[in-house]
């Protein structure tokens, strides 16, 4: 959306800005608005901390499963801890199953 495009324009590949605003948007429950624009096609030394990518994927699992699938297939797996994302997916499934009872 609009926020994501603006973040990408203003932040470029500035890791510190991306990291700050990823956490800020997450606290406001708005992370999916910018997550699709988080830089992922960067040199390994320019990548954000793995936690930032994991946080975005975790929010997609809970809120936008189709975007989760898109990100998993487009983001290189060396950007995040796969086990952490699997655990988040398992938690989301347990929560969803609990709501269905």
Short mmCIF file of C-alpha atoms in Angstrom, two decimals:
data_model
loop_
_atom_site.label_atom_id
_atom_site.label_comp_id
_atom_site.label_asym_id
_atom_site.label_seq_id
_atom_site.Cartn_x
_atom_site.Cartn_y
_atom_site.Cartn_z
CA UNK A 1 0.00 0.00 0.00
CA UNK A 2 0.74 3.66 0.25
CA UNK A 3 2.79 3.40 3.46
CA UNK A 4 5.01 0.70 2.04
CA UNK A 5 5.80 2.60 -1.13
CA UNK A 6 6.60 5.72 0.88
CA UNK A 7 8.83 3.75 3.26
CA UNK A 8 10.69 2.24 0.35
CA UNK A 9 11.15 5.69 -1.20
CA UNK A 10 12.34 7.36 2.01
CA UNK A 11 14.34 4.52 3.57
CA UNK A 12 15.93 2.98 0.48
CA UNK A 13 18.28 0.34 1.86
CA UNK A 14 18.88 2.13 5.18
CA UNK A 15 18.80 -0.81 7.59
CA UNK A 16 18.43 1.30 10.74
CA UNK A 17 15.37 3.13 9.42
CA UNK A 18 13.72 -0.04 8.15
CA UNK A 19 14.32 -1.83 11.43
CA UNK A 20 12.94 1.08 13.49
CA UNK A 21 9.79 1.42 11.41
CA UNK A 22 9.17 -2.30 11.09
CA UNK A 23 8.95 -2.49 14.88
CA UNK A 24 6.87 0.71 15.03
CA UNK A 25 4.36 -0.55 12.45
CA UNK A 26 4.23 -3.91 14.20
CA UNK A 27 3.34 -2.28 17.52
CA UNK A 28 0.47 -0.47 15.77
CA UNK A 29 -0.66 -3.74 14.14
CA UNK A 30 0.08 -2.21 10.73
CA UNK A 31 3.17 -4.19 9.71
CA UNK A 32 1.49 -5.86 6.70
CA UNK A 33 1.05 -2.37 5.19
CA UNK A 34 4.81 -2.08 4.68
CA UNK A 35 6.06 -5.67 4.87
CA UNK A 36 5.77 -6.40 1.16
CA UNK A 37 8.21 -3.53 0.56
CA UNK A 38 10.88 -4.65 3.03
CA UNK A 39 14.13 -4.94 1.05
CA UNK A 40 15.06 -8.55 0.45
CA UNK A 41 17.10 -8.49 -2.74
CA UNK A 42 20.18 -7.04 -1.06
CA UNK A 43 23.71 -8.18 -0.41
CA UNK A 44 23.91 -10.29 2.76
CA UNK A 45 25.74 -7.52 4.62
CA UNK A 46 22.89 -5.10 3.76
CA UNK A 47 20.11 -7.42 4.92
CA UNK A 48 18.01 -6.49 7.93
CA UNK A 49 18.27 -8.56 11.10
CA UNK A 50 16.57 -11.94 10.71
CA UNK A 51 14.05 -10.95 13.39
CA UNK A 52 12.60 -8.23 11.14
CA UNK A 53 11.87 -10.72 8.34
CA UNK A 54 10.57 -13.29 10.83
CA UNK A 55 8.25 -10.72 12.38
CA UNK A 56 6.82 -9.81 8.99
CA UNK A 57 6.32 -13.46 8.06
CA UNK A 58 4.68 -14.16 11.40
CA UNK A 59 2.20 -11.31 10.87
CA UNK A 60 1.41 -12.58 7.39
CA UNK A 61 0.75 -16.05 8.79
CA UNK A 62 -1.78 -14.61 11.20
CA UNK A 63 -3.38 -11.97 8.97
CA UNK A 64 -2.71 -12.60 5.27
CA UNK A 65 -1.90 -16.22 4.49
CA UNK A 66 -1.65 -15.58 0.74
CA UNK A 67 0.95 -12.86 1.32
CA UNK A 68 2.82 -15.22 3.63
CA UNK A 69 3.10 -17.74 0.81
CA UNK A 70 4.24 -15.01 -1.62
CA UNK A 71 6.96 -13.83 0.78
CA UNK A 72 8.19 -17.32 1.62
CA UNK A 73 8.65 -18.03 -2.07
CA UNK A 74 10.23 -14.66 -2.89
CA UNK A 75 12.47 -13.97 0.13
CA UNK A 76 15.74 -15.93 0.24
CA UNK A 77 15.68 -18.36 3.17
CA UNK A 78 19.03 -17.09 4.43
CA UNK A 79 17.30 -13.84 5.51
CA UNK A 80 15.36 -15.52 8.34
CA UNK A 81 15.38 -18.56 10.58
CA UNK A 82 13.14 -21.15 8.95
CA UNK A 83 12.53 -22.93 12.26
CA UNK A 84 11.23 -19.71 13.83
CA UNK A 85 8.76 -19.28 10.97
CA UNK A 86 7.64 -22.91 11.20
CA UNK A 87 6.96 -22.49 14.92
CA UNK A 88 4.94 -19.32 14.20
CA UNK A 89 2.92 -21.20 11.57
CA UNK A 90 2.25 -24.08 13.97
CA UNK A 91 1.11 -21.59 16.63
CA UNK A 92 -1.22 -19.89 14.14
CA UNK A 93 -2.74 -23.27 13.21
CA UNK A 94 -3.30 -24.14 16.88
CA UNK A 95 -4.97 -20.76 17.49
CA UNK A 96 -7.17 -21.15 14.40
CA UNK A 97 -8.17 -24.67 15.42
CA UNK A 98 -9.04 -23.38 18.90
CA UNK A 99 -11.35 -20.77 17.44
CA UNK A 100 -13.10 -23.37 15.32
CA UNK A 101 -14.25 -25.42 18.29
#
